[in-house]
mmCIF file of C-alpha atoms in Angstrom:
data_model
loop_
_atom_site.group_PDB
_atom_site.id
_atom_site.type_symbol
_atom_site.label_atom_id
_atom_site.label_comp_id
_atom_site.label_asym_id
_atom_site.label_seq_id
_atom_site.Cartn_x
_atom_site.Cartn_y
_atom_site.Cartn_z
ATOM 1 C CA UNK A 1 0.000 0.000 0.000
ATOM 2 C CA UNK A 2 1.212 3.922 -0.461
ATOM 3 C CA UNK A 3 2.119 5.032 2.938
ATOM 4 C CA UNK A 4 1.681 8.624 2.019
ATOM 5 C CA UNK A 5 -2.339 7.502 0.974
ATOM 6 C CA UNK A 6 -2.766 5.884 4.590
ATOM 7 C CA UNK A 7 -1.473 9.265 6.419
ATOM 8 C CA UNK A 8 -3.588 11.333 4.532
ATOM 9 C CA UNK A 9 -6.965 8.849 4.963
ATOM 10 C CA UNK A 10 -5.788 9.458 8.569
ATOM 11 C CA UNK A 11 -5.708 13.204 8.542
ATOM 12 C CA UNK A 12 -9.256 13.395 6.988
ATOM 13 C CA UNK A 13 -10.357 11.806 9.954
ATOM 14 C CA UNK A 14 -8.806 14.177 12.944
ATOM 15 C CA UNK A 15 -11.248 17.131 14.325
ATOM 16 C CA UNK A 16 -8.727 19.371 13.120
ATOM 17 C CA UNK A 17 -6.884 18.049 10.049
ATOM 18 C CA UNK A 18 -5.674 21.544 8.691
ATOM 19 C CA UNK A 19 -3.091 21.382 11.457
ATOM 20 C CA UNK A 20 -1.740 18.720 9.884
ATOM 21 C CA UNK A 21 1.099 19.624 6.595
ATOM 22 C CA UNK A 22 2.263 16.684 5.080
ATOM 23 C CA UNK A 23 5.872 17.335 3.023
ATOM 24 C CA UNK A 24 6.110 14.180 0.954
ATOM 25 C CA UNK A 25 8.048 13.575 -2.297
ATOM 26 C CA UNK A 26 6.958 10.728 -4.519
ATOM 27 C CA UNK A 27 4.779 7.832 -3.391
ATOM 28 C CA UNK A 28 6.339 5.632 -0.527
ATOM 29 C CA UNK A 29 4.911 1.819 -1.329
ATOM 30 C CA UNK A 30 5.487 -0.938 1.185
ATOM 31 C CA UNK A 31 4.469 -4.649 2.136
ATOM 32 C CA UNK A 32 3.009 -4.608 5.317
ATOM 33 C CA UNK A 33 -0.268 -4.762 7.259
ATOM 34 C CA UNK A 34 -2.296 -1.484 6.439
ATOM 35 C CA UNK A 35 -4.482 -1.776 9.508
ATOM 36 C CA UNK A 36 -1.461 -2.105 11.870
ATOM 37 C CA UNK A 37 0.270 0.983 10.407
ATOM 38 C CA UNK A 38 -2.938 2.928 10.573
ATOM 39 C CA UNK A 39 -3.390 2.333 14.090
ATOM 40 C CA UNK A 40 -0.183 3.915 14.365
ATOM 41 C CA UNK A 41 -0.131 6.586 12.185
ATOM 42 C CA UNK A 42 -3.631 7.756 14.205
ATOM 43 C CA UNK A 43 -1.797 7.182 17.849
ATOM 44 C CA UNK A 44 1.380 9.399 16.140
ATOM 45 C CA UNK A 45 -1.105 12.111 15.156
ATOM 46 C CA UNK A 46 -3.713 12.266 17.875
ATOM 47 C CA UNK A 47 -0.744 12.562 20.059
ATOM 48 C CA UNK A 48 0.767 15.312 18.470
ATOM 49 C CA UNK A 49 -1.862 17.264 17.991
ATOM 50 C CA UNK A 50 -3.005 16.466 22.029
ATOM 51 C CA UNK A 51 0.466 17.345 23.032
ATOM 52 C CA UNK A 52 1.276 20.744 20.887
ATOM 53 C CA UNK A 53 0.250 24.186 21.889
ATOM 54 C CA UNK A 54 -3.006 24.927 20.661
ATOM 55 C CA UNK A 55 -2.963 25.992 17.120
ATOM 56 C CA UNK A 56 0.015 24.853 16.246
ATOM 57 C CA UNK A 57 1.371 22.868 13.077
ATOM 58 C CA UNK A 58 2.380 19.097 12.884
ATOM 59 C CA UNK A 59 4.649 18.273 10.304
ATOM 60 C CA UNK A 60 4.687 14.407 8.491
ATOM 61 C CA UNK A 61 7.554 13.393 6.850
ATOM 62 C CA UNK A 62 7.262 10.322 4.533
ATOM 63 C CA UNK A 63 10.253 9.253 2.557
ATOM 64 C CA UNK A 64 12.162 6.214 1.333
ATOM 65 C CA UNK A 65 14.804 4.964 4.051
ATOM 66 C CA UNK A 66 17.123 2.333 4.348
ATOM 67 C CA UNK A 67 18.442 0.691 7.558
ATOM 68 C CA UNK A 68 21.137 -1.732 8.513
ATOM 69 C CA UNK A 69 20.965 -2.371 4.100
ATOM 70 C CA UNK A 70 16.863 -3.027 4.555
ATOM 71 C CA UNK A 71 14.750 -1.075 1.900
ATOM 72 C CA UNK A 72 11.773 0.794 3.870
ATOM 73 C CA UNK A 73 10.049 3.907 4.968
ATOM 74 C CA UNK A 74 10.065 6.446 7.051
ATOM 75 C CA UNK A 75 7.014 8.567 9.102
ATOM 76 C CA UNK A 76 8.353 11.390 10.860
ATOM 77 C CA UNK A 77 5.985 13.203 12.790
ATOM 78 C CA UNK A 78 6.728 16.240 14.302
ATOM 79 C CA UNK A 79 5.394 18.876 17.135
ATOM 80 C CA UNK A 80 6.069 21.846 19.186
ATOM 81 C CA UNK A 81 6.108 20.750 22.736
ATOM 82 C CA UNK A 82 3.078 21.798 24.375
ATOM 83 C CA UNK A 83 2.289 22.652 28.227
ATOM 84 C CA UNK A 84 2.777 19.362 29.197
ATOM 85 C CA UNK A 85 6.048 18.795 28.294
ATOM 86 C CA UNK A 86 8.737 17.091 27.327
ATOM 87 C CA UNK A 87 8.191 13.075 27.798
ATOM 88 C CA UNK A 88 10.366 11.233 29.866
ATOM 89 C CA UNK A 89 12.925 9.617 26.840
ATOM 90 C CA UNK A 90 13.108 6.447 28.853
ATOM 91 C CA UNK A 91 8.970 5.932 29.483
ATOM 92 C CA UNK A 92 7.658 7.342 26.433
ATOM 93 C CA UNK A 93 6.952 3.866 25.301
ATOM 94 C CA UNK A 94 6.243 2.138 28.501
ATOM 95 C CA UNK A 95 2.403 0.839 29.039
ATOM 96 C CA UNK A 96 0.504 3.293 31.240
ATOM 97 C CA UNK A 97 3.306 5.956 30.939
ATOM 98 C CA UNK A 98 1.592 9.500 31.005
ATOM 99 C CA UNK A 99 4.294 12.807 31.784
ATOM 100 C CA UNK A 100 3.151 14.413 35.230
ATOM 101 C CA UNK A 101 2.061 17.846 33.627
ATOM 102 C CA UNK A 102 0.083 15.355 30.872
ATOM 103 C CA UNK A 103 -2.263 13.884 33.576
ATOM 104 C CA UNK A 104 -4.881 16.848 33.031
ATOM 105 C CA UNK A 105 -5.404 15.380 29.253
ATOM 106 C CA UNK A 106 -7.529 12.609 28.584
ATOM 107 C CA UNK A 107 -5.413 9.466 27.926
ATOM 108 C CA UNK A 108 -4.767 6.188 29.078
ATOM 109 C CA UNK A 109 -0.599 5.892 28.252
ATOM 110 C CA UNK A 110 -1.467 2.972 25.722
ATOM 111 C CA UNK A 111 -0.901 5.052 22.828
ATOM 112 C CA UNK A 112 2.699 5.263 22.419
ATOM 113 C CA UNK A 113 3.129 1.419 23.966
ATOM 114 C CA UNK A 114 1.072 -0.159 21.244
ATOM 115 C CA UNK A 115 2.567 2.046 18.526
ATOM 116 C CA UNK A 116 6.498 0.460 19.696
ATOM 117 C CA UNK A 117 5.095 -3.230 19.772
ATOM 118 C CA UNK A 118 2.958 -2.984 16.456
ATOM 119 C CA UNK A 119 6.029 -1.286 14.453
ATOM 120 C CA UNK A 120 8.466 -4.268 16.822
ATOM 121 C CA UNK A 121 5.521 -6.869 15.418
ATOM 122 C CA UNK A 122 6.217 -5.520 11.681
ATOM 123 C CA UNK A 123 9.739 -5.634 11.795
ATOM 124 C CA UNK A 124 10.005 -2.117 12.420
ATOM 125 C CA UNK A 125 10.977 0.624 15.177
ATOM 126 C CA UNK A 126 9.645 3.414 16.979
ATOM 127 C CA UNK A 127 11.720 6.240 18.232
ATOM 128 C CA UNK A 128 11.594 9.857 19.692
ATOM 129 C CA UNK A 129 14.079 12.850 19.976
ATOM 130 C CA UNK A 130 13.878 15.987 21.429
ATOM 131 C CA UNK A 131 15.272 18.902 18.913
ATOM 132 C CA UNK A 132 15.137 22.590 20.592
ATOM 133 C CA UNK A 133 11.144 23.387 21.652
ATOM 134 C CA UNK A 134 9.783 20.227 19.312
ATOM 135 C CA UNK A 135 9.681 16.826 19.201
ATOM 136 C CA UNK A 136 10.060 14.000 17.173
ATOM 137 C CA UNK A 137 8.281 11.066 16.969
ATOM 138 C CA UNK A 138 9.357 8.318 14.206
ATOM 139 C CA UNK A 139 8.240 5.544 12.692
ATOM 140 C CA UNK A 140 10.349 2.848 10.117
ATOM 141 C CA UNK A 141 8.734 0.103 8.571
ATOM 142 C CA UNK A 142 10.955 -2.531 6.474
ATOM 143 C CA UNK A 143 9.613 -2.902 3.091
#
C-alpha cells in the first residue's frame, strides 16, 4: 500500500486536520499490514496534535529509508512541545506511561506502547528525539 495515501486517509479523519502539513516527495509503497500501520499513524497524530500548543502545526515526513541495508520507509511526525512537556525519553513507550504535567489530558498511556510493539511486530521501530522546543516522533517500517 502507499504510505503517504494511509497518512492522509488518517488526517481526513482528525477534528482538526488543517493542522496537519504533510511534506512528501513521490509515493512511498510498502508490504506490510495497512491496519497495523494505521493504528499507528492515528496514535502518532492524535498525540501530536493532544500534546502541541493549541494551534500549532504538525509536520509528516514520509520518505524512502534504508536501515542496517533493509529497503523501507520512514514517518516522521513532528510537534512543538506543548504545556505538558517534554516526555520522559526512557517511558515514552512504557504501558501506562503519562508525563506528570500530561495527567490533566484525557489518555490512558497505551498510545505510544502499542505504537512500539505494532512497528516491533512488523519488523520495524519506533523512536523519539527531542530537537530545541519540538519533538520527534518516528516511525520505520521494512519494506
Amino acid at each position: 500500500f502507499d504510505l503517504r495515501e494511509a497518512v492522509f486517509e488518517r488526517i481526513d479523519l482528525l477534528v482538526d486536520p488543517e493542522r496537519v502539513k504533510v511534506f512528501e516527495g513521490n509515493n512511498v509503497f510498502i508490504y506490510s499490514d495497512s491496519q497495523l500501520v494505521s493504528i499507528i499513524i492515528a496514535n502518532l497524530l492524535y498525540n501530536a496534535l493532544k500534546y502541541s500548543p493549541d494551534q500549532s502545526d504538525v509536520t509528516v515526513r514520509i520518505s524512502q529509508q534504508i536501515r542496517e541495508r533493509r529497503p523501507g520507509a520512514s514517518l516522521l511526525v513532528t510537534n512543538r512541545i506543548g504545556p505538558a512537556g517534554e516526555p520522559d525519553a526512557e517511558k515514552v513507550f512504557q504501558k501506562y506511561y503519562r508525563a506528570k504535567k500530561a495527567e490533566g489530558k484525557s489518555g490512558s498511556g497505551l498510545g505510544l506502547y502499542l505504537t512500539a510493539g505494532i512497528a516491533d511486530l512488523l519488523g520495524g521501530v519506533a523512536t523519539h528525539r527531542t530537537l530545541d522546543s519540538r519533538i520527534e516522533f518516528e516511525l520505520w517500517l521494512p519494506d
